[in-house]
Amino acid sequence: MTTSECSNSNNFETLQLTKDHTWEVRANNRRYHTQIKERFFLCFKKRKYAGNEIKTSKYNIITFLPRNLFEQFQRIANFYYLLICILQAIPAISTLPWYTTMIPLTFVLGITAVKDIFDDIARHKSDKEINNRPCDVLVGKSFTTSKWKELQVGDVVCLRKDDFVPADLFLLSSSEPNSLCYVETAEIDGETNLKYRQALSVTHNEVNTMDQLAQFDGRIICEKPNCDLHSFTGTLIWKREEFSLDNGQILLRGCRIRNTEKCYGVVLFAGVDTKIMKNSGRYVLKKTRVERLMNRVVLLVLLILAVLSFCLAVGGAIWNEKFGKKAPYLNIDSKHFSPGYQGFLSFWGYVIILNSILPMSLYVIFELLHVVQSFFINWDLKMYCAERDSPANVRTTTLNEELGQIKYIFSDKTGTLTQNVMTFKKCSIGGRIYGNQFDGVKNAKVVDFSWNAFADEKLKFYDCSLLERIHSGDDPGVHEFFKLLAVCHTVMVEAKDGQLTYQAASPDEEALVTAARNFGYVFLSRTQDTITVSELGVQRTYTVLAILDFSSCRKRMSVILEDSEGKIRLYSKGADAVIYQRLCPNCPHKESTQTALDYFAAETLRTLCLAYKEVEENYFKDWNQRHHKASVVLQNRGRLLDELYEEIERDLVLIGATAIEDKLQDGVPETIQNLKKADIKIWVLTGDKKETAINIGYSCKLLTDRMELFDGHDISKALEKLQKSNYMHKDNNIETISGAISNSEQPDLLSCDNKALIITGSFLNKFTTGLKESKQKRRSYWKLRTAVNPTSREDVDYEEEAHERAFVELACRCKSVICCRVTPKQKAMVVQLVKKYKSATTLAIGDGANDVNMLKTAHIGVGISGQEGMQAVLSSDYSIAQFRYLERLLLVHGRWSYLRICKFLRYFLYKTFAFSFVQVWFSFFCGFSGQSVFEQWCISFYKIAYSWLPVLLLGALDQDISDDLSVKCPKRYKIGQRNELFNYRIFLITLFHGLLSSIVIFFIPYGAFLGIAGKDGKVVSDYQSLSTTVGTAVVLSVNVEVMLEISYWTVPSAFSIIISIALYFCITFLTQSEFLTQMKPDEFQFYGAALNIFKQPYIWLTILLTVAVNFIPSATIRLIWRIFRSKTAGRATYEDLNKGQPTSNNKATLFRRGSTQRRSAYAFSQDKGYADLITSGASIRKKRPASGTKTNTFSESMPEGETNVVQERF
């Protein structure tokens, strides 16, 4: 038992439960947990400790029908048609049989219900499979196989290799030395690299046999169930002692045991209380701009329906009043009704008969098109990365057209623009730079590491003088430099097939340890409190007194070691800004190292500073005692530890700096250039330092030599000028900002036409204060302020909004924006600011866990399956393997999806308007009686058979230009940004077009039928003949219109039109056949009408004339529109293919101004390392080699005289 784990306590039995730590678990005491209940609503109580059964399914046999119908009728269109069905069942107002609406409504509801059933069946199968997984539970003094769903809080379980963890467990012990437990967290965060959990020494030593497990009665007091996967705070109370617990002793549900034969744990959280279930909350549904506009258009259509029905009802009341008495044979049932009541009945009758104006199948086909387009993206071989076997993947199918409207892209840098494969390239030791000898030249001499059996062959270093200096031993700084790299880390090591395999928390650490390994300082093994390295063949073991781990706030990590002579040293590495602040006065090589850092930054290399200090023994003992006390407190443990870390990490001596290369991904510069031509603005949001971010900007052509860098000082001056230019007004908007810029005393200062905005996280805080405050705090604050001054809330709200708006407008006017040193929360805030003040579509792209918040905040989140795990992919809407595929995703699939969806909506609305308005004109000639101009079966099948297939293929397959031309002509992408293809203007044009078509479709046949008889003497001017003729004309007209809409003809497109027309004639002859008329004469009343009229050439001439009058003007207008509007609509010509923007990659002059800012390349959002796991127990499966033994493989490759072993111990 180590002193860092336990502390004697005289009042452990009366440990107070704080507000945040009210969860008490008693091992092997199921009865206690089942009887504890808590109030959840009024006087009702439920069990405090949930069972382990989970349920992700939505329905069961009893609840499926009512719940599914309730969900579907929440959609306006479905509820509207349900109302229509109810109205049609009322004889007094029914103008059409109820089944004319019920049949298509049932079809639509049925398709959705079947889809929901299959989805929920899959959930039920998954739940059943998970809940019935077996696990060994301790019952009495033996383990019994039980199902996961039978587990309870407090149970002791046994897990074996490759088992999934059934609940959140407190690790008691394992079969590995020192109870180390390897876990894979791919089910939680998508990362496949092994992580490590370590049991407490006390439980490792005293709870590992069957009897000890059965007698274990420890109490765990910890935080309540929450969704934080990366932190845990608790205390184990056992044998009158308290032991600090953190995330290092917790096995989360969903993890998988690896490389560990057996382990034991106590269930802390079960079922819905587990952290992974707490994270499976409701997903915020994203809707596209087109879908939101479509919903508003549906409301407008309903308003149009209500207005038309009201007007026709008024007309019916007037007609009945004037002419009803002259025609007593009409309205027999309503002859005693007042005109007002008759108008009321007529209103609902017309609502029924005009119900087709709101297309029922609109939403169904709309969703189906999204699925089809998603398959096209998934199947695109040009977006498939063979190296990673990773295709593009659509994770949210409802956002495809939004990809064609992107205006702002927010991109991470490391792993997104760069490869995130780190290589040690250069370093600075004692002010001297190494690694600068002909780097990248074919004839450059590479350092020969063949003498080192542990060397990694992949590492190439181009400076032999460094190796010569190491072997000479003349420079102790070189020795300390590589010694620090070999010991100051949290890397785990494992021997496989005679080779060492490193697993690190970040690629940076692995690259640095690998570099030390190649130069002869090999990290061999570690235990709980020792670390063993081979220094040029000499094996040394150091005592690890403390590991001060890295965090995004500290931006550094340190280790405190003791050698065999009893000397204590602290080694530290981290961001240059924090290391330089903690250097001792008059530290040597400070200026020369800073110059080297500038040089490394100019080469776009990631840098770290290395330093050390001697620590007095008495001081360390006192510090260690205070450190132990802080490590066991429940409240503010992190803050107290950070204060102690800050205290000891002072007066450091600078050793040098490292430079790691992180290359750009393939095709990044070309992709950014093409996206910029599409008028897409790209913002880079990174945790890296300013200089590195700027140079990456030049490398990827986001920045050019012609751009002026607009930094924080210039931004402050510009914003002050905006305020002095009377920008702060109640009605501030983009126009007032533009006016302030043009009317300013210094318009050049405020002009952003050729400037790039460079801001830091600290500067960004000034503009995100309004977003940081919680709504609850703001609400209570405003109550107090408003009571004193009622206008204060409005003034302060306006002041914050104006400040944010001015910043956003200034940033959006710049050519490029780079935000460096930003945290994950700040990344999301930047995206939120742009969404708040710009009516533009945003896209965020990243590859790490630190990008998840940004991906969820943007309209569209794109995850890259890179080196930082899969957490970004799991939280994204789309996933791709490399940044360069974003070009095709947007310019090809995004633009095509937007084009197809807009064409689909325009044509769908047109065909419904053209069909529905015919009924309006017919009402003027039927006494506003509500009689339908169409056969009732024509109304039903028009929606689901006569016109749905062409519009489906139009929305699925149409394209105006090929995929290659779409990439070569990025200007065509602008039509989506401007929302030109579907807006309120387009809706009104479509409405007007459908109105004119309906006039032609009705009045030409009506005029042709006046007093006309066929050649055979049969009358063709009756109602049934007119109805069939008009129905034929409307079906042919809308199918000819879709032929004009199609830009890309395919065999399915042609067959869809043929099939639709053929279905019309087949169904029409069938519904008007003698067979059906004899079976149901009341429902099939058009016996022989089609057979009669289609024999008459006059009818065919009338139909052809109607179609031609509709077709010729429409085709002419389209031709004129394409000729005169091609350029303004964003269409590129072939001359645009040869135009290019001259760019330059010359960035060497950037740092000649002598920047005084200190450099660092520690990723600001990097995850915490493995320090807590290492210090809490052993960190290697095998015991360390005996002190004083040689490293055999290494020694054999060393010359004689260099294999003397120096034994060092603590």
mmCIF file with all atom_site columns, C-alpha atoms in Angstrom, residues 912-1017:
data_model
loop_
_atom_site.group_PDB
_atom_site.id
_atom_site.type_symbol
_atom_site.label_atom_id
_atom_site.label_alt_id
_atom_site.label_comp_id
_atom_site.label_asym_id
_atom_site.label_entity_id
_atom_site.label_seq_id
_atom_site.pdbx_PDB_ins_code
_atom_site.Cartn_x
_atom_site.Cartn_y
_atom_site.Cartn_z
_atom_site.occupancy
_atom_site.B_iso_or_equiv
_atom_site.pdbx_formal_charge
_atom_site.auth_seq_id
_atom_site.auth_comp_id
_atom_site.auth_asym_id
_atom_site.auth_atom_id
_atom_site.pdbx_PDB_model_num
ATOM 1   C CA . THR A 1 912  ? -50.143 19.591 -57.773 1.00 0.00 ? 912  THR A CA 1
ATOM 2   C CA . PHE A 1 913  ? -51.104 23.192 -58.577 1.00 0.00 ? 913  PHE A CA 1
ATOM 3   C CA . ALA A 1 914  ? -51.832 22.353 -62.205 1.00 0.00 ? 914  ALA A CA 1
ATOM 4   C CA . PHE A 1 915  ? -54.058 19.483 -61.085 1.00 0.00 ? 915  PHE A CA 1
ATOM 5   C CA . SER A 1 916  ? -55.825 21.220 -58.202 1.00 0.00 ? 916  SER A CA 1
ATOM 6   C CA . PHE A 1 917  ? -56.608 24.577 -59.810 1.00 0.00 ? 917  PHE A CA 1
ATOM 7   C CA . VAL A 1 918  ? -58.532 22.841 -62.596 1.00 0.00 ? 918  VAL A CA 1
ATOM 8   C CA . GLN A 1 919  ? -61.166 22.115 -59.972 1.00 0.00 ? 919  GLN A CA 1
ATOM 9   C CA . VAL A 1 920  ? -61.410 25.840 -59.175 1.00 0.00 ? 920  VAL A CA 1
ATOM 10  C CA . TRP A 1 921  ? -62.275 26.740 -62.772 1.00 0.00 ? 921  TRP A CA 1
ATOM 11  C CA . PHE A 1 922  ? -64.765 23.895 -63.026 1.00 0.00 ? 922  PHE A CA 1
ATOM 12  C CA . SER A 1 923  ? -66.565 25.240 -59.961 1.00 0.00 ? 923  SER A CA 1
ATOM 13  C CA . PHE A 1 924  ? -67.691 28.292 -61.917 1.00 0.00 ? 924  PHE A CA 1
ATOM 14  C CA . PHE A 1 925  ? -69.557 25.996 -64.303 1.00 0.00 ? 925  PHE A CA 1
ATOM 15  C CA . CYS A 1 926  ? -71.127 23.605 -61.809 1.00 0.00 ? 926  CYS A CA 1
ATOM 16  C CA . GLY A 1 927  ? -72.855 26.150 -59.640 1.00 0.00 ? 927  GLY A CA 1
ATOM 17  C CA . PHE A 1 928  ? -70.134 25.939 -56.967 1.00 0.00 ? 928  PHE A CA 1
ATOM 18  C CA . SER A 1 929  ? -71.667 22.660 -55.965 1.00 0.00 ? 929  SER A CA 1
ATOM 19  C CA . GLY A 1 930  ? -68.354 21.042 -55.054 1.00 0.00 ? 930  GLY A CA 1
ATOM 20  C CA . GLN A 1 931  ? -68.615 18.454 -57.792 1.00 0.00 ? 931  GLN A CA 1
ATOM 21  C CA . SER A 1 932  ? -65.219 17.093 -58.863 1.00 0.00 ? 932  SER A CA 1
ATOM 22  C CA . VAL A 1 933  ? -64.020 17.638 -62.399 1.00 0.00 ? 933  VAL A CA 1
ATOM 23  C CA . PHE A 1 934  ? -62.032 14.406 -62.216 1.00 0.00 ? 934  PHE A CA 1
ATOM 24  C CA . GLU A 1 935  ? -63.076 10.843 -61.711 1.00 0.00 ? 935  GLU A CA 1
ATOM 25  C CA . GLN A 1 936  ? -62.562 9.972  -58.052 1.00 0.00 ? 936  GLN A CA 1
ATOM 26  C CA . TRP A 1 937  ? -60.094 7.197  -58.939 1.00 0.00 ? 937  TRP A CA 1
ATOM 27  C CA . CYS A 1 938  ? -58.088 9.601  -61.065 1.00 0.00 ? 938  CYS A CA 1
ATOM 28  C CA . ILE A 1 939  ? -57.652 11.808 -57.982 1.00 0.00 ? 939  ILE A CA 1
ATOM 29  C CA . SER A 1 940  ? -56.390 8.901  -55.893 1.00 0.00 ? 940  SER A CA 1
ATOM 30  C CA . PHE A 1 941  ? -54.004 7.422  -58.423 1.00 0.00 ? 941  PHE A CA 1
ATOM 31  C CA . TYR A 1 942  ? -52.687 10.761 -59.646 1.00 0.00 ? 942  TYR A CA 1
ATOM 32  C CA . LYS A 1 943  ? -50.783 11.110 -56.395 1.00 0.00 ? 943  LYS A CA 1
ATOM 33  C CA . ILE A 1 944  ? -49.304 7.621  -56.226 1.00 0.00 ? 944  ILE A CA 1
ATOM 34  C CA . ALA A 1 945  ? -49.136 6.251  -59.784 1.00 0.00 ? 945  ALA A CA 1
ATOM 35  C CA . TYR A 1 946  ? -49.459 8.792  -62.591 1.00 0.00 ? 946  TYR A CA 1
ATOM 36  C CA . SER A 1 947  ? -46.703 11.240 -61.681 1.00 0.00 ? 947  SER A CA 1
ATOM 37  C CA . TRP A 1 948  ? -44.575 9.989  -58.788 1.00 0.00 ? 948  TRP A CA 1
ATOM 38  C CA . LEU A 1 949  ? -42.013 7.881  -60.674 1.00 0.00 ? 949  LEU A CA 1
ATOM 39  C CA . PRO A 1 950  ? -40.679 10.641 -62.986 1.00 0.00 ? 950  PRO A CA 1
ATOM 40  C CA . VAL A 1 951  ? -40.358 13.100 -60.123 1.00 0.00 ? 951  VAL A CA 1
ATOM 41  C CA . LEU A 1 952  ? -38.597 10.466 -58.025 1.00 0.00 ? 952  LEU A CA 1
ATOM 42  C CA . LEU A 1 953  ? -35.982 9.810  -60.697 1.00 0.00 ? 953  LEU A CA 1
ATOM 43  C CA . LEU A 1 954  ? -35.690 13.536 -61.390 1.00 0.00 ? 954  LEU A CA 1
ATOM 44  C CA . GLY A 1 955  ? -34.722 14.083 -57.774 1.00 0.00 ? 955  GLY A CA 1
ATOM 45  C CA . ALA A 1 956  ? -32.438 11.045 -57.700 1.00 0.00 ? 956  ALA A CA 1
ATOM 46  C CA . LEU A 1 957  ? -30.518 11.036 -60.990 1.00 0.00 ? 957  LEU A CA 1
ATOM 47  C CA . ASP A 1 958  ? -30.626 14.467 -62.602 1.00 0.00 ? 958  ASP A CA 1
ATOM 48  C CA . GLN A 1 959  ? -27.460 16.499 -63.079 1.00 0.00 ? 959  GLN A CA 1
ATOM 49  C CA . ASP A 1 960  ? -26.712 19.547 -65.175 1.00 0.00 ? 960  ASP A CA 1
ATOM 50  C CA . ILE A 1 961  ? -23.001 18.826 -65.733 1.00 0.00 ? 961  ILE A CA 1
ATOM 51  C CA . SER A 1 962  ? -20.686 15.906 -65.057 1.00 0.00 ? 962  SER A CA 1
ATOM 52  C CA . ASP A 1 963  ? -18.780 15.398 -61.829 1.00 0.00 ? 963  ASP A CA 1
ATOM 53  C CA . ASP A 1 964  ? -15.436 16.338 -63.425 1.00 0.00 ? 964  ASP A CA 1
ATOM 54  C CA . LEU A 1 965  ? -16.846 19.566 -64.802 1.00 0.00 ? 965  LEU A CA 1
ATOM 55  C CA . SER A 1 966  ? -18.422 20.343 -61.442 1.00 0.00 ? 966  SER A CA 1
ATOM 56  C CA . VAL A 1 967  ? -14.957 20.269 -59.873 1.00 0.00 ? 967  VAL A CA 1
ATOM 57  C CA . LYS A 1 968  ? -13.409 22.280 -62.718 1.00 0.00 ? 968  LYS A CA 1
ATOM 58  C CA . CYS A 1 969  ? -16.179 24.902 -62.589 1.00 0.00 ? 969  CYS A CA 1
ATOM 59  C CA . PRO A 1 970  ? -16.522 25.728 -58.878 1.00 0.00 ? 970  PRO A CA 1
ATOM 60  C CA . LYS A 1 971  ? -18.378 28.963 -59.685 1.00 0.00 ? 971  LYS A CA 1
ATOM 61  C CA . ARG A 1 972  ? -21.492 26.959 -60.379 1.00 0.00 ? 972  ARG A CA 1
ATOM 62  C CA . TYR A 1 973  ? -21.582 26.156 -56.675 1.00 0.00 ? 973  TYR A CA 1
ATOM 63  C CA . LYS A 1 974  ? -22.663 29.737 -55.920 1.00 0.00 ? 974  LYS A CA 1
ATOM 64  C CA . ILE A 1 975  ? -26.270 29.099 -56.919 1.00 0.00 ? 975  ILE A CA 1
ATOM 65  C CA . GLY A 1 976  ? -26.722 27.041 -53.770 1.00 0.00 ? 976  GLY A CA 1
ATOM 66  C CA . GLN A 1 977  ? -25.138 29.659 -51.534 1.00 0.00 ? 977  GLN A CA 1
ATOM 67  C CA . ARG A 1 978  ? -27.526 32.252 -52.934 1.00 0.00 ? 978  ARG A CA 1
ATOM 68  C CA . ASN A 1 979  ? -30.429 29.835 -52.605 1.00 0.00 ? 979  ASN A CA 1
ATOM 69  C CA . GLU A 1 980  ? -31.440 30.603 -56.177 1.00 0.00 ? 980  GLU A CA 1
ATOM 70  C CA . LEU A 1 981  ? -33.178 27.376 -57.132 1.00 0.00 ? 981  LEU A CA 1
ATOM 71  C CA . PHE A 1 982  ? -35.860 27.290 -54.433 1.00 0.00 ? 982  PHE A CA 1
ATOM 72  C CA . ASN A 1 983  ? -37.084 30.328 -52.561 1.00 0.00 ? 983  ASN A CA 1
ATOM 73  C CA . TYR A 1 984  ? -40.244 32.329 -52.160 1.00 0.00 ? 984  TYR A CA 1
ATOM 74  C CA . ARG A 1 985  ? -39.811 33.875 -55.608 1.00 0.00 ? 985  ARG A CA 1
ATOM 75  C CA . ILE A 1 986  ? -39.452 30.448 -57.175 1.00 0.00 ? 986  ILE A CA 1
ATOM 76  C CA . PHE A 1 987  ? -42.492 29.289 -55.229 1.00 0.00 ? 987  PHE A CA 1
ATOM 77  C CA . LEU A 1 988  ? -44.597 32.171 -56.575 1.00 0.00 ? 988  LEU A CA 1
ATOM 78  C CA . ILE A 1 989  ? -43.356 31.505 -60.103 1.00 0.00 ? 989  ILE A CA 1
ATOM 79  C CA . THR A 1 990  ? -44.259 27.838 -59.703 1.00 0.00 ? 990  THR A CA 1
ATOM 80  C CA . LEU A 1 991  ? -47.651 28.801 -58.340 1.00 0.00 ? 991  LEU A CA 1
ATOM 81  C CA . PHE A 1 992  ? -48.250 31.134 -61.300 1.00 0.00 ? 992  PHE A CA 1
ATOM 82  C CA . HIS A 1 993  ? -47.016 28.477 -63.731 1.00 0.00 ? 993  HIS A CA 1
ATOM 83  C CA . GLY A 1 994  ? -49.375 25.886 -62.275 1.00 0.00 ? 994  GLY A CA 1
ATOM 84  C CA . LEU A 1 995  ? -52.212 28.416 -62.382 1.00 0.00 ? 995  LEU A CA 1
ATOM 85  C CA . LEU A 1 996  ? -51.683 29.150 -66.091 1.00 0.00 ? 996  LEU A CA 1
ATOM 86  C CA . SER A 1 997  ? -51.345 25.463 -66.912 1.00 0.00 ? 997  SER A CA 1
ATOM 87  C CA . SER A 1 998  ? -54.608 24.713 -65.124 1.00 0.00 ? 998  SER A CA 1
ATOM 88  C CA . ILE A 1 999  ? -56.357 27.407 -67.163 1.00 0.00 ? 999  ILE A CA 1
ATOM 89  C CA . VAL A 1 1000 ? -55.086 25.861 -70.391 1.00 0.00 ? 1000 VAL A CA 1
ATOM 90  C CA . ILE A 1 1001 ? -55.854 22.313 -69.268 1.00 0.00 ? 1001 ILE A CA 1
ATOM 91  C CA . PHE A 1 1002 ? -59.468 23.154 -68.417 1.00 0.00 ? 1002 PHE A CA 1
ATOM 92  C CA . PHE A 1 1003 ? -60.615 25.812 -70.838 1.00 0.00 ? 1003 PHE A CA 1
ATOM 93  C CA . ILE A 1 1004 ? -59.273 24.340 -74.072 1.00 0.00 ? 1004 ILE A CA 1
ATOM 94  C CA . PRO A 1 1005 ? -61.194 21.054 -73.599 1.00 0.00 ? 1005 PRO A CA 1
ATOM 95  C CA . TYR A 1 1006 ? -64.177 22.980 -72.246 1.00 0.00 ? 1006 TYR A CA 1
ATOM 96  C CA . GLY A 1 1007 ? -64.287 25.215 -75.340 1.00 0.00 ? 1007 GLY A CA 1
ATOM 97  C CA . ALA A 1 1008 ? -63.760 22.277 -77.646 1.00 0.00 ? 1008 ALA A CA 1
ATOM 98  C CA . PHE A 1 1009 ? -66.642 20.342 -76.071 1.00 0.00 ? 1009 PHE A CA 1
ATOM 99  C CA . LEU A 1 1010 ? -69.347 22.968 -76.529 1.00 0.00 ? 1010 LEU A CA 1
ATOM 100 C CA . GLY A 1 1011 ? -72.087 21.340 -78.603 1.00 0.00 ? 1011 GLY A CA 1
ATOM 101 C CA . ILE A 1 1012 ? -69.835 18.775 -80.225 1.00 0.00 ? 1012 ILE A CA 1
ATOM 102 C CA . ALA A 1 1013 ? -70.695 15.248 -81.256 1.00 0.00 ? 1013 ALA A CA 1
ATOM 103 C CA . GLY A 1 1014 ? -68.409 12.527 -82.577 1.00 0.00 ? 1014 GLY A CA 1
ATOM 104 C CA . LYS A 1 1015 ? -68.255 11.265 -86.168 1.00 0.00 ? 1015 LYS A CA 1
ATOM 105 C CA . ASP A 1 1016 ? -70.298 8.264  -85.184 1.00 0.00 ? 1016 ASP A CA 1
ATOM 106 C CA . GLY A 1 1017 ? -72.966 10.473 -83.670 1.00 0.00 ? 1017 GLY A CA 1
#
